[in-house]
Short mmCIF file of C-alpha atoms and ligand atoms in Angstrom, two decimals:
data_model
loop_
_atom_site.label_atom_id
_atom_site.label_comp_id
_atom_site.label_asym_id
_atom_site.label_seq_id
_atom_site.Cartn_x
_atom_site.Cartn_y
_atom_site.Cartn_z
CA MET D 1 1.66 -86.85 44.17
CA LEU D 2 2.39 -85.53 47.72
CA ARG D 3 5.81 -85.62 49.54
CA ILE D 4 6.16 -83.99 52.93
CA LYS D 5 9.62 -83.90 54.39
CA GLY D 6 10.62 -82.47 58.03
CA LEU D 7 7.60 -80.51 58.22
CA SER D 8 7.66 -78.27 61.37
CA TYR D 9 4.94 -75.84 62.51
CA ASP D 10 4.39 -73.90 65.89
CA VAL D 11 1.03 -72.49 66.97
CA GLY D 12 0.70 -70.48 70.14
CA GLY D 13 4.31 -71.46 71.37
CA ARG D 14 3.32 -75.19 70.97
CA GLU D 15 4.97 -77.48 68.32
CA LEU D 16 2.13 -78.84 66.38
CA PHE D 17 4.39 -80.60 63.93
CA THR D 18 7.98 -81.44 64.76
CA THR D 19 9.63 -83.29 61.85
CA LEU D 20 6.68 -84.73 60.15
CA ASP D 21 7.03 -86.84 56.87
CA LEU D 22 4.41 -88.24 54.58
CA ASP D 23 4.29 -89.58 50.98
CA VAL D 24 1.20 -90.24 48.90
CA ARG D 25 1.64 -91.88 45.53
CA ALA D 26 -0.58 -91.79 42.51
CA GLY D 27 -3.55 -94.33 43.00
CA GLU D 28 -2.98 -94.45 46.65
CA SER D 29 -5.25 -93.58 49.60
CA VAL D 30 -4.09 -92.54 52.99
CA ALA D 31 -6.30 -91.90 56.04
CA ILE D 32 -5.17 -89.72 58.82
CA THR D 33 -6.79 -90.09 62.34
CA GLY D 34 -5.96 -88.48 65.60
CA PRO D 35 -7.52 -86.56 68.46
CA SER D 36 -9.20 -83.27 68.00
CA GLY D 37 -6.73 -80.46 68.20
CA SER D 38 -3.84 -82.69 66.97
CA GLY D 39 -3.45 -80.73 63.84
CA LYS D 40 -5.00 -82.66 61.21
CA SER D 41 -6.87 -79.78 59.37
CA THR D 42 -3.72 -77.53 59.91
CA LEU D 43 -1.74 -80.28 57.92
CA LEU D 44 -4.27 -80.17 55.17
CA SER D 45 -3.84 -76.32 55.26
CA CYS D 46 -0.07 -76.82 54.93
CA VAL D 47 -0.54 -78.86 51.78
CA LEU D 48 -2.88 -76.32 50.35
CA GLY D 49 -0.32 -73.71 50.87
CA LEU D 50 -2.70 -71.75 53.28
CA VAL D 51 -0.42 -72.15 56.22
CA ARG D 52 3.23 -71.59 56.02
CA PRO D 53 5.32 -74.03 58.01
CA ALA D 54 8.46 -73.18 60.13
CA GLY D 55 10.39 -75.68 58.19
CA GLY D 56 10.48 -78.54 55.82
CA THR D 57 9.22 -79.14 52.47
CA VAL D 58 5.71 -79.92 51.02
CA GLU D 59 5.82 -81.06 47.39
CA VAL D 60 2.59 -81.48 45.53
CA ALA D 61 3.05 -82.91 42.12
CA GLY D 62 6.67 -82.20 42.34
CA THR D 63 6.43 -78.65 43.16
CA ASP D 64 7.36 -77.30 46.67
CA VAL D 65 4.26 -75.29 47.77
CA THR D 66 6.03 -73.76 50.61
CA ARG D 67 8.14 -71.79 47.92
CA LEU D 68 5.18 -70.58 46.01
CA ARG D 69 3.52 -67.24 46.45
CA GLY D 70 0.37 -65.36 45.47
CA ALA D 71 -0.85 -66.14 41.96
CA ALA D 72 1.60 -68.97 41.26
CA LEU D 73 0.45 -70.66 44.51
CA ALA D 74 -3.21 -70.11 43.57
CA ARG D 75 -2.63 -71.61 40.05
CA HIS D 76 -0.84 -74.60 41.34
CA ARG D 77 -3.53 -75.15 44.05
CA SER D 78 -6.53 -75.07 41.66
CA SER D 79 -4.73 -77.19 38.88
CA LYS D 80 -3.27 -79.91 41.25
CA ILE D 81 -5.26 -80.10 44.34
CA GLY D 82 -9.05 -80.97 44.80
CA MET D 83 -10.38 -80.37 48.47
CA VAL D 84 -13.62 -81.80 50.14
CA PHE D 85 -14.68 -80.11 53.39
CA GLN D 86 -16.89 -81.62 56.10
CA PHE D 87 -20.04 -79.77 55.05
CA GLY D 88 -19.50 -79.64 51.46
CA GLU D 89 -19.36 -75.69 51.43
CA LEU D 90 -21.33 -75.46 48.09
CA LEU D 91 -22.86 -72.20 46.91
CA PRO D 92 -26.53 -73.08 47.89
CA GLU D 93 -28.43 -70.93 45.27
CA LEU D 94 -26.40 -72.67 42.33
CA SER D 95 -27.21 -75.95 40.79
CA PRO D 96 -24.91 -78.87 41.54
CA VAL D 97 -23.74 -78.58 37.86
CA ASP D 98 -23.04 -74.84 38.35
CA ASN D 99 -21.12 -75.42 41.53
CA VAL D 100 -18.89 -78.10 39.90
CA ALA D 101 -18.50 -76.21 36.57
CA LEU D 102 -17.58 -73.13 38.43
CA ALA D 103 -14.35 -74.66 39.83
CA ALA D 104 -13.16 -75.39 36.24
CA LEU D 105 -14.23 -71.95 34.96
CA LEU D 106 -12.21 -70.28 37.60
CA ALA D 107 -9.33 -72.31 36.49
CA GLY D 108 -9.67 -71.08 32.97
CA VAL D 109 -11.46 -73.94 31.28
CA PRO D 110 -13.80 -72.93 28.35
CA LYS D 111 -17.67 -72.95 29.32
CA ASP D 112 -18.59 -75.82 27.08
CA THR D 113 -15.96 -78.19 28.38
CA ALA D 114 -16.50 -77.19 32.04
CA TYR D 115 -20.07 -77.90 31.90
CA ARG D 116 -19.80 -81.17 29.91
CA ARG D 117 -17.17 -82.50 32.47
CA ALA D 118 -19.42 -81.41 35.29
CA HIS D 119 -22.33 -83.27 33.86
CA GLU D 120 -20.18 -86.36 33.41
CA LEU D 121 -18.76 -86.23 36.75
CA LEU D 122 -22.12 -85.73 38.52
CA GLU D 123 -23.45 -88.71 36.68
CA GLU D 124 -20.50 -90.78 37.48
CA LEU D 125 -21.09 -90.02 41.27
CA GLY D 126 -24.93 -90.21 41.09
CA VAL D 127 -25.99 -86.77 41.95
CA PRO D 128 -29.39 -85.32 40.43
CA LEU D 129 -28.45 -82.70 37.95
CA THR D 130 -31.55 -80.42 38.45
CA GLY D 131 -32.64 -78.03 41.37
CA ALA D 132 -30.67 -75.98 43.61
CA SER D 133 -27.79 -77.42 45.84
CA GLU D 134 -29.75 -76.54 48.95
CA GLN D 135 -32.32 -79.04 48.07
CA LEU D 136 -29.89 -81.91 48.03
CA SER D 137 -29.49 -84.34 50.73
CA GLY D 138 -26.19 -84.24 52.89
CA GLY D 139 -24.81 -87.26 50.97
CA GLU D 140 -25.68 -85.66 47.60
CA ARG D 141 -24.12 -82.47 48.51
CA GLN D 142 -20.77 -84.32 49.56
CA ARG D 143 -20.68 -86.25 46.23
CA THR D 144 -21.29 -82.93 44.45
CA ALA D 145 -18.32 -81.59 46.57
CA VAL D 146 -16.25 -84.64 45.44
CA ALA D 147 -17.21 -83.77 41.75
CA ARG D 148 -16.21 -80.10 42.18
CA ALA D 149 -12.70 -81.43 43.68
CA LEU D 150 -12.24 -83.56 40.73
CA ILE D 151 -13.22 -81.31 37.78
CA ASN D 152 -9.71 -79.93 37.25
CA SER D 153 -8.28 -83.65 37.30
CA PRO D 154 -6.11 -82.88 40.32
CA ALA D 155 -2.92 -84.95 41.23
CA LEU D 156 -4.11 -84.97 44.87
CA LEU D 157 -7.51 -85.10 46.52
CA LEU D 158 -7.75 -83.84 50.13
CA ALA D 159 -10.72 -84.57 52.28
CA ASP D 160 -11.21 -83.23 55.83
CA GLU D 161 -13.91 -85.22 57.82
CA PRO D 162 -15.70 -85.66 54.43
CA THR D 163 -18.30 -88.09 56.14
CA GLY D 164 -18.56 -86.43 59.53
CA ALA D 165 -21.82 -84.87 59.08
CA LEU D 166 -23.47 -87.88 57.30
CA ASP D 167 -25.88 -90.63 58.35
CA ALA D 168 -24.67 -94.39 57.89
CA VAL D 169 -26.18 -94.84 54.34
CA ALA D 170 -24.91 -91.51 53.01
CA ARG D 171 -21.42 -92.10 54.57
CA GLU D 172 -20.96 -95.55 52.98
CA ARG D 173 -21.90 -94.07 49.61
CA VAL D 174 -19.54 -91.01 49.88
CA ALA D 175 -16.75 -93.28 51.25
CA ASP D 176 -17.34 -95.57 48.14
CA VAL D 177 -17.05 -92.53 45.89
CA LEU D 178 -13.97 -91.19 47.45
CA PHE D 179 -12.01 -94.49 47.65
CA ALA D 180 -12.72 -95.13 44.04
CA MET D 181 -11.12 -91.85 42.89
CA PRO D 182 -7.52 -92.89 43.12
CA GLY D 183 -8.00 -95.91 40.91
CA ARG D 184 -10.19 -94.31 38.66
CA HIS D 185 -8.46 -90.92 38.10
CA ASP D 186 -5.05 -91.86 39.05
CA CYS D 187 -4.68 -89.22 41.84
CA GLY D 188 -3.57 -89.47 45.50
CA LEU D 189 -6.24 -89.44 48.18
CA LEU D 190 -5.39 -87.89 51.69
CA LEU D 191 -8.35 -88.11 53.84
CA VAL D 192 -8.77 -87.01 57.46
CA THR D 193 -11.43 -88.88 59.45
CA HIS D 194 -12.59 -89.68 62.99
CA ASP D 195 -14.55 -92.72 61.73
CA PRO D 196 -12.57 -95.99 62.06
CA ALA D 197 -14.58 -97.73 59.55
CA VAL D 198 -13.98 -95.05 56.95
CA ALA D 199 -10.17 -94.94 57.83
CA ALA D 200 -9.93 -98.77 57.44
CA ARG D 201 -10.89 -98.59 53.79
CA ALA D 202 -7.63 -96.63 52.84
CA ASP D 203 -4.50 -98.37 51.74
CA ARG D 204 -2.64 -96.89 54.87
CA VAL D 205 -3.88 -95.48 58.13
CA LEU D 206 -1.66 -92.98 59.88
CA ALA D 207 -2.36 -91.32 63.30
CA LEU D 208 -1.25 -87.78 64.08
CA GLY D 209 -0.15 -87.26 67.67
CA ASP D 210 2.81 -85.60 69.41
CA GLY D 211 3.72 -83.59 66.32
CA THR D 212 4.21 -86.61 64.09
CA LEU D 213 2.69 -89.24 62.02
CA SER D 214 2.71 -93.04 62.86
CA LYS D 215 1.25 -96.12 61.68
CA ALA D 216 -2.05 -96.49 63.36
CA ASP D 217 -3.15 -99.61 65.18
CA ASP D 218 -6.64 -101.10 64.83
CA ALA D 219 -7.99 -98.55 67.34
CA GLY D 220 -6.95 -95.81 64.86
CA THR D 221 -4.36 -94.31 67.40
CA GLY D 222 -0.73 -94.12 67.15
CA ALA D 223 1.35 -97.30 68.01
CA ARG D 224 5.07 -96.80 67.69
P1 LIG A 301 -7.67 -81.00 64.10
O1 LIG A 301 -8.15 -80.81 62.84
O2 LIG A 301 -6.78 -82.19 64.40
O3 LIG A 301 -8.77 -80.99 65.26
P2 LIG A 301 -6.49 -78.23 63.92
O4 LIG A 301 -5.58 -78.51 62.86
O5 LIG A 301 -7.79 -77.75 63.64
O6 LIG A 301 -6.79 -79.82 64.68
O7 LIG A 301 -5.92 -77.52 65.12
C1 LIG A 301 -4.67 -77.91 65.68
C2 LIG A 301 -4.39 -76.95 66.90
O8 LIG A 301 -3.83 -75.80 66.36
C3 LIG A 301 -5.50 -76.73 67.78
O9 LIG A 301 -5.01 -76.47 69.16
C4 LIG A 301 -5.98 -75.25 67.44
O10 LIG A 301 -6.53 -74.38 68.21
C5 LIG A 301 -4.57 -74.60 66.85
N1 LIG A 301 -4.72 -73.74 65.86
C6 LIG A 301 -5.04 -74.01 64.46
N2 LIG A 301 -4.94 -72.83 63.67
C7 LIG A 301 -4.78 -71.81 64.40
C8 LIG A 301 -4.59 -70.54 64.20
N3 LIG A 301 -4.74 -69.89 63.12
N4 LIG A 301 -4.07 -69.67 65.40
C9 LIG A 301 -4.00 -70.22 66.66
N5 LIG A 301 -4.28 -71.61 66.96
C10 LIG A 301 -4.57 -72.34 65.83
MG1 LIG A 302 -10.03 -80.48 61.91
#
C-alpha cells in the first residue's frame, strides 16, 4: 500500500530525511515515534504529496506520488489515502454524517451512496448521528474523522497524533477503532504518535531520528 525508497528532504539547510525507506502492506499497522521536530508530520506530508522530496520515490497503491501533479495528484490522494489529524479538523457547523459524506461527495460519489456509507461507518464506529459536530466529545470527533478518512475505501490510512488531544478513555476507544481498520478494511495504517501505549498496539514500531527510520526499542526510541 505504501513503499518509500531512498527518500531525502532538506529543510532550512538541514537534512530532515537522508535515505529513508518504509513499506506498509495491506492489513498492516505501522507506528512512527520520534522527538518533536524529527519530521514525522513532514513524512506524512510527503506521502500525501503535499511536500516534494529532494529525492527518492513514494509509491501509494503502486503509483509514485512524487511524479504526480495538480488534478491527478488530488484525485489519487482522495481515492487512495485517508488522513486523520490530531484535532479531527471537522467542519463544526455540519453534522457528523455531513462531514463524512462530504469527503465522498468531493470524490464524485453519488449523494445517496455517500450518505448511506457515512451512516454505516459512523454506526460501525459508534458516533451519534444527530446534532452538530461541535457538540461531539473529543473522542467522538476523532472517530468521525476516522470515518471520514475511510469513506472512500483508501488503500492507506494516515494518522498524525490522532489521540494526542484525548483523555485516557477516549484514547483507548479511538485506538481500538484505528487499529481495527487494517483488518476490517484491508488498508495499511501509518500512525504517528508520542504515546508508547498507542504505538505498542501496532504490528511494527519505528523511530524517526537522524533522518532515517529504525526499529524502535521498548522506550519508543531508535535502537540500531
Ligand atoms: P514532527 O512532526 O516530528 O514534530 P515536523 O515534520 O513538523 O516534525 O517538522 C520537522 C522539522 O522541519 C522542524 O524542525 C520544522 O520546524 C521543520 N519544518 C517543517 N516544515 C517546514 C517548512 N515548511 N518550512 C521550514 N521548516 C519546516
Ligand atoms: Mg508533527
